[in-house]
CSV table of C-alpha atoms and ligand atoms in Angstrom, one decimal:
chain,number,residue,atom,x,y,z
V,1,MET,CA,17.3,-24.7,-6.6
V,2,ILE,CA,19.9,-26.8,-4.9
V,3,GLN,CA,22.5,-28.1,-7.3
V,4,LYS,CA,25.6,-29.2,-5.3
V,5,LYS,CA,25.2,-32.5,-3.5
V,6,ILE,CA,26.3,-32.6,0.1
V,7,ILE,CA,28.3,-35.6,1.3
V,8,ILE,CA,29.0,-35.7,5.0
V,9,GLY,CA,31.3,-38.3,6.5
V,10,ASN,CA,30.7,-39.1,10.2
V,11,TRP,CA,33.7,-40.9,11.5
V,12,LYS,CA,32.1,-41.4,15.0
V,13,LEU,CA,34.7,-42.7,17.5
V,14,ASN,CA,37.3,-43.7,14.8
V,15,PRO,CA,40.2,-44.0,14.0
V,16,THR,CA,42.2,-44.3,17.2
V,17,THR,CA,45.5,-42.9,15.9
V,18,VAL,CA,46.6,-39.5,14.6
V,19,ARG,CA,48.4,-41.3,11.7
V,20,GLU,CA,45.3,-43.0,10.5
V,21,ALA,CA,43.2,-39.9,10.9
V,22,LYS,CA,45.6,-37.8,8.9
V,23,GLU,CA,45.9,-40.4,6.2
V,24,LEU,CA,42.1,-40.8,5.7
V,25,PHE,CA,41.6,-37.0,5.8
V,26,ALA,CA,44.3,-36.3,3.2
V,27,LYS,CA,42.9,-38.9,0.8
V,28,VAL,CA,39.3,-37.6,1.1
V,29,LYS,CA,40.3,-33.9,0.9
V,30,ASN,CA,42.3,-34.5,-2.2
V,31,LYS,CA,39.4,-36.2,-4.0
V,32,ALA,CA,36.8,-33.8,-2.6
V,33,SER,CA,38.7,-30.7,-3.8
V,34,LYS,CA,38.3,-32.0,-7.4
V,35,ALA,CA,34.6,-32.7,-7.2
V,36,LYS,CA,33.3,-29.2,-7.9
V,37,ASN,CA,29.6,-30.1,-7.8
V,38,VAL,CA,29.8,-31.6,-4.4
V,39,VAL,CA,30.3,-30.2,-0.9
V,40,THR,CA,32.1,-32.8,1.1
V,41,VAL,CA,32.3,-32.4,4.9
V,42,VAL,CA,34.4,-34.6,7.1
V,43,CYS,CA,33.4,-34.9,10.8
V,44,PRO,CA,36.3,-36.5,12.8
V,45,PRO,CA,36.1,-37.1,16.6
V,46,ALA,CA,36.7,-33.9,18.6
V,47,PRO,CA,40.3,-34.7,19.7
V,48,TRP,CA,41.4,-34.8,16.0
V,49,LEU,CA,39.7,-31.7,14.8
V,50,ALA,CA,42.5,-29.4,15.8
V,51,LEU,CA,44.9,-31.3,13.5
V,52,TRP,CA,43.3,-29.3,10.7
V,53,ALA,CA,42.9,-26.0,12.6
V,54,GLY,CA,43.2,-23.1,10.2
V,55,LEU,CA,42.1,-25.1,7.2
V,56,LYS,CA,41.7,-22.8,4.2
V,57,PRO,CA,38.0,-22.0,3.6
V,58,SER,CA,36.7,-23.8,0.5
V,59,LYS,CA,33.4,-24.0,-1.3
V,60,VAL,CA,33.6,-27.7,-1.8
V,61,PHE,CA,35.3,-29.1,1.4
V,62,GLY,CA,34.6,-28.5,5.0
V,63,LEU,CA,35.5,-29.7,8.5
V,64,GLY,CA,32.7,-30.7,10.8
V,65,ALA,CA,32.1,-31.8,14.4
V,66,GLN,CA,29.9,-34.6,15.6
V,67,ASP,CA,28.2,-32.5,18.4
V,68,SER,CA,28.6,-29.2,20.2
V,69,PHE,CA,27.3,-27.8,23.5
V,70,THR,CA,24.7,-25.2,24.4
V,71,GLU,CA,27.3,-22.9,26.0
V,72,VAL,CA,30.4,-21.4,24.5
V,73,GLU,CA,32.7,-21.3,27.5
V,74,GLY,CA,32.8,-21.8,31.3
V,75,GLY,CA,32.5,-24.6,33.8
V,76,PHE,CA,31.3,-27.3,31.5
V,77,THR,CA,33.7,-30.2,31.8
V,78,GLY,CA,34.0,-32.4,28.8
V,79,GLN,CA,31.8,-30.3,26.5
V,80,VAL,CA,32.7,-29.0,23.0
V,81,SER,CA,32.1,-25.3,22.4
V,82,PRO,CA,30.6,-24.2,19.1
V,83,VAL,CA,32.6,-21.0,19.1
V,84,MET,CA,35.8,-23.0,19.6
V,85,LEU,CA,34.9,-25.2,16.7
V,86,LYS,CA,34.3,-22.1,14.6
V,87,ASN,CA,37.6,-20.6,15.7
V,88,ILE,CA,39.6,-23.7,14.6
V,89,GLY,CA,38.0,-23.5,11.2
V,90,ALA,CA,35.1,-26.0,11.4
V,91,SER,CA,32.2,-25.1,9.2
V,92,HIS,CA,29.6,-27.7,10.2
V,93,VAL,CA,28.3,-29.6,13.2
V,94,ILE,CA,26.1,-32.6,13.4
V,95,ILE,CA,23.5,-32.2,16.1
V,96,GLY,CA,20.9,-34.8,17.3
V,97,HIS,CA,22.6,-37.8,15.8
V,98,SER,CA,20.7,-41.0,16.9
V,99,GLU,CA,23.7,-42.1,18.9
V,100,ARG,CA,23.7,-38.8,20.8
V,101,ARG,CA,19.9,-39.2,21.3
V,102,ALA,CA,20.5,-42.7,22.6
V,103,ALA,CA,23.0,-41.2,25.1
V,104,GLY,CA,20.3,-38.9,26.4
V,105,ASP,CA,20.0,-35.9,24.1
V,106,GLY,CA,16.3,-34.9,24.0
V,107,ASP,CA,14.7,-32.6,21.5
V,108,GLU,CA,14.8,-29.6,23.9
V,109,LEU,CA,18.5,-30.0,24.6
V,110,ILE,CA,19.1,-30.5,20.9
V,111,ASN,CA,17.2,-27.2,20.2
V,112,GLN,CA,19.5,-25.4,22.6
V,113,LYS,CA,22.6,-26.9,20.9
V,114,VAL,CA,21.3,-26.0,17.5
V,115,LYS,CA,20.7,-22.4,18.5
V,116,ALA,CA,24.2,-22.0,20.0
V,117,ALA,CA,25.8,-23.6,17.0
V,118,LEU,CA,24.0,-21.3,14.6
V,119,LYS,CA,24.8,-18.3,16.7
V,120,ALA,CA,28.5,-19.3,16.5
V,121,GLY,CA,28.2,-19.3,12.7
V,122,LEU,CA,28.3,-23.0,12.1
V,123,THR,CA,26.1,-24.8,9.6
V,124,VAL,CA,24.0,-27.3,11.6
V,125,VAL,CA,23.2,-30.8,10.3
V,126,LEU,CA,20.2,-31.8,12.4
V,127,CYS,CA,19.6,-35.6,12.4
V,128,VAL,CA,16.1,-36.9,12.7
V,129,GLY,CA,14.6,-40.4,12.2
V,130,GLU,CA,12.4,-43.0,13.8
V,131,THR,CA,13.7,-46.1,15.7
V,132,VAL,CA,10.9,-48.3,14.4
V,133,ARG,CA,9.0,-48.0,11.1
V,134,ASP,CA,5.3,-48.9,11.4
V,135,ASP,CA,2.8,-49.4,8.6
V,136,HIS,CA,0.4,-46.8,9.9
V,137,GLY,CA,2.7,-43.8,9.7
V,138,VAL,CA,2.9,-43.2,13.4
V,139,TYR,CA,6.6,-42.9,13.0
V,140,LEU,CA,6.0,-39.7,11.0
V,141,GLU,CA,4.9,-38.1,14.2
V,142,THR,CA,8.3,-38.7,15.7
V,143,ILE,CA,10.0,-37.0,12.8
V,144,LYS,CA,7.6,-34.1,13.0
V,145,GLU,CA,8.3,-33.6,16.7
V,146,GLN,CA,12.0,-33.9,16.3
V,147,ILE,CA,12.0,-31.1,13.6
V,148,LEU,CA,9.4,-28.8,15.3
V,149,VAL,CA,11.1,-28.9,18.7
V,150,GLY,CA,14.7,-29.3,17.4
V,151,LEU,CA,14.4,-26.2,15.2
V,152,ALA,CA,12.0,-24.2,17.3
V,153,LYS,CA,12.5,-20.4,17.7
V,154,ILE,CA,15.2,-20.1,15.2
V,155,PRO,CA,15.2,-16.8,13.4
V,156,LYS,CA,14.1,-17.3,9.8
V,157,PRO,CA,17.3,-16.0,8.1
V,158,MET,CA,19.3,-18.6,10.0
V,159,PHE,CA,17.6,-21.5,8.2
V,160,GLY,CA,20.0,-20.8,5.4
V,161,LYS,CA,22.5,-22.6,7.6
V,162,VAL,CA,20.4,-25.6,8.4
V,163,ILE,CA,20.6,-29.0,6.9
V,164,VAL,CA,18.3,-31.9,7.8
V,165,ALA,CA,19.6,-35.4,7.7
V,166,TYR,CA,16.8,-38.0,7.7
V,167,GLU,CA,18.3,-41.2,9.2
V,168,PRO,CA,16.0,-44.0,10.1
V,169,VAL,CA,17.7,-45.5,13.2
V,170,TRP,CA,17.0,-49.1,12.2
V,171,ALA,CA,19.1,-48.5,9.1
V,172,ILE,CA,22.2,-47.1,10.9
V,173,GLY,CA,25.4,-48.8,11.8
V,174,VAL,CA,26.5,-52.3,12.4
V,175,ASN,CA,23.2,-53.3,13.9
V,176,ALA,CA,21.2,-52.0,11.0
V,177,THR,CA,18.3,-54.3,10.1
V,178,GLY,CA,17.9,-52.8,6.6
V,179,VAL,CA,18.3,-49.8,4.4
V,180,ASP,CA,15.5,-47.4,3.4
V,181,THR,CA,14.4,-47.3,-0.2
V,182,PRO,CA,14.9,-44.3,-2.5
V,183,GLU,CA,11.1,-44.5,-3.2
V,184,ALA,CA,10.4,-44.0,0.5
V,185,PHE,CA,12.9,-41.2,0.8
V,186,VAL,CA,11.2,-39.2,-1.9
V,187,ALA,CA,8.1,-39.1,0.3
V,188,GLN,CA,10.0,-38.4,3.5
V,189,LYS,CA,11.7,-35.5,1.9
V,190,ILE,CA,8.4,-33.9,0.8
V,191,TYR,CA,7.0,-34.5,4.3
V,192,ILE,CA,10.1,-33.0,6.0
V,193,ARG,CA,10.0,-29.9,3.8
V,194,LYS,CA,6.3,-29.5,4.6
V,195,ILE,CA,7.1,-29.4,8.3
V,196,LEU,CA,10.0,-27.1,7.7
V,197,SER,CA,7.8,-24.7,5.9
V,198,HIS,CA,5.8,-24.1,9.1
V,199,LEU,CA,9.1,-22.9,10.7
V,200,ALA,CA,11.0,-21.3,7.9
V,201,GLY,CA,8.3,-20.3,5.4
V,202,THR,CA,7.5,-22.3,2.2
V,203,LYS,CA,10.0,-20.7,-0.1
V,204,GLU,CA,12.9,-21.0,2.4
V,205,ALA,CA,12.0,-24.6,3.3
V,206,MET,CA,12.4,-25.6,-0.3
V,207,SER,CA,16.0,-24.6,-0.2
V,208,ILE,CA,16.9,-26.5,3.1
V,209,PRO,CA,18.9,-29.5,2.0
V,210,VAL,CA,17.4,-32.8,3.1
V,211,LEU,CA,20.0,-35.7,3.2
V,212,TYR,CA,19.6,-39.4,3.6
V,213,GLY,CA,21.6,-41.4,6.0
V,214,GLY,CA,21.7,-45.0,7.1
V,215,SER,CA,23.9,-47.7,5.6
V,216,VAL,CA,24.9,-45.6,2.6
V,217,SER,CA,27.5,-47.2,0.3
V,218,PRO,CA,28.7,-46.9,-3.2
V,219,LYS,CA,26.0,-49.5,-4.1
V,220,ASN,CA,23.0,-47.4,-3.1
V,221,ALA,CA,24.4,-43.8,-3.3
V,222,ALA,CA,23.4,-43.2,-6.9
V,223,ASP,CA,19.8,-44.4,-6.2
V,224,PHE,CA,19.3,-42.1,-3.2
V,225,LEU,CA,20.9,-39.1,-4.9
V,226,GLY,CA,19.2,-39.7,-8.3
V,227,PHE,CA,15.9,-41.3,-8.1
V,228,GLY,CA,15.5,-40.6,-4.4
V,229,GLN,CA,16.3,-36.9,-5.0
V,230,ALA,CA,18.3,-36.7,-1.8
V,231,ASP,CA,20.3,-33.4,-1.6
V,232,GLY,CA,23.1,-35.4,-0.1
V,233,LEU,CA,24.1,-38.2,2.1
V,234,LEU,CA,25.3,-38.7,5.7
V,235,VAL,CA,27.7,-41.6,5.7
V,236,GLY,CA,29.0,-43.5,8.7
V,237,ARG,CA,30.9,-46.7,8.2
V,238,ALA,CA,31.7,-46.1,4.5
V,239,SER,CA,33.3,-42.7,5.4
V,240,LEU,CA,36.1,-44.6,7.2
V,241,ARG,CA,37.3,-46.2,4.0
V,242,ALA,CA,38.9,-43.7,1.7
V,243,ASP,CA,38.2,-45.9,-1.3
V,244,LEU,CA,34.4,-46.2,-0.6
V,245,PHE,CA,34.0,-42.6,0.6
V,246,THR,CA,35.7,-41.1,-2.5
V,247,GLU,CA,33.6,-43.4,-4.7
V,248,ILE,CA,30.5,-41.9,-3.1
V,249,ILE,CA,31.9,-38.4,-3.8
V,250,ASN,CA,32.5,-39.4,-7.4
V,251,ILE,CA,28.9,-40.8,-7.7
V,252,ALA,CA,27.5,-37.5,-6.2
V,253,GLU,CA,29.6,-35.5,-8.6
V,254,HIS,CA,28.3,-37.5,-11.5
V,255,VAL,CA,24.6,-37.2,-10.4
V,256,ALA,CA,25.0,-33.5,-9.7
V,257,LYS,CA,26.5,-32.9,-13.2
V,258,THR,CA,23.8,-35.0,-14.9
V,259,SER,CA,20.9,-33.3,-13.2
V,260,LYS,CA,22.4,-29.9,-14.1
V,261,LYS,CA,22.0,-30.6,-17.8
Q,301,LIG,P1,26.2,-45.9,8.7
Q,301,LIG,O1,26.0,-44.7,9.8
Q,301,LIG,O2,26.4,-45.3,7.4
Q,301,LIG,O3,27.3,-46.6,9.3
Q,301,LIG,O4,24.9,-46.7,8.8
Q,301,LIG,C1,25.2,-43.6,9.4
Q,301,LIG,C2,25.1,-42.6,10.5
Q,301,LIG,O5,25.2,-43.0,11.7
Q,301,LIG,O6,25.1,-41.4,10.3
């Protein structure tokens, strides 16, 4: 049974200064450390990650990266090594985000990245989601493929370090055309777990957290976490505002506490 909610902030290519990055991080970490029923993970852009190198390991707060490479060292200009991430104290890495997929990452490459990250000891947040939602459920095939290929040939015990974030692409970012509904998410989560059970086994699949992402805000966080039964949220824009992001952490703490009773 998963109890702690997982709130992940994906800063994407923001902010542009060290001062802003430090300020945002400090405010979020301060709040996150007090929310004992939430695991908060902040994913700054790669150049900022080392600002928090050696961060003390914590059960409720982690540092994450937005992507990592298939190799750990060598002649790979511009890449980010999962082992280096681990060595500076990162605990999580997002892989297969729709913005990386749009930049050319296919399911096979994503699978190689996932394997390398898991091998390095990182927890992987695999993002899946359709670009268009049709009425006939064809989009479900996309999600199935993304999971089956993205997580192919992963040793079963390693699924303990896998998180799946379901993010319909049409609901992401400034060009979002809508937000999914908590009702729809309930069904997506069951569907995703069913696919995961083919890879990890039924029992193990039940304990893989499935998060919702796409235009998450303090307005809809409680619905997704409560009624929608999301194990957590992947937050983009709202993670850049300390006030909004810490409000989402508070909401998650409240929902987690209430559902414990
Ligand atoms: P958004 O981004 O919250 O700004 O829609 C979500 C994401 O890209 O993970």
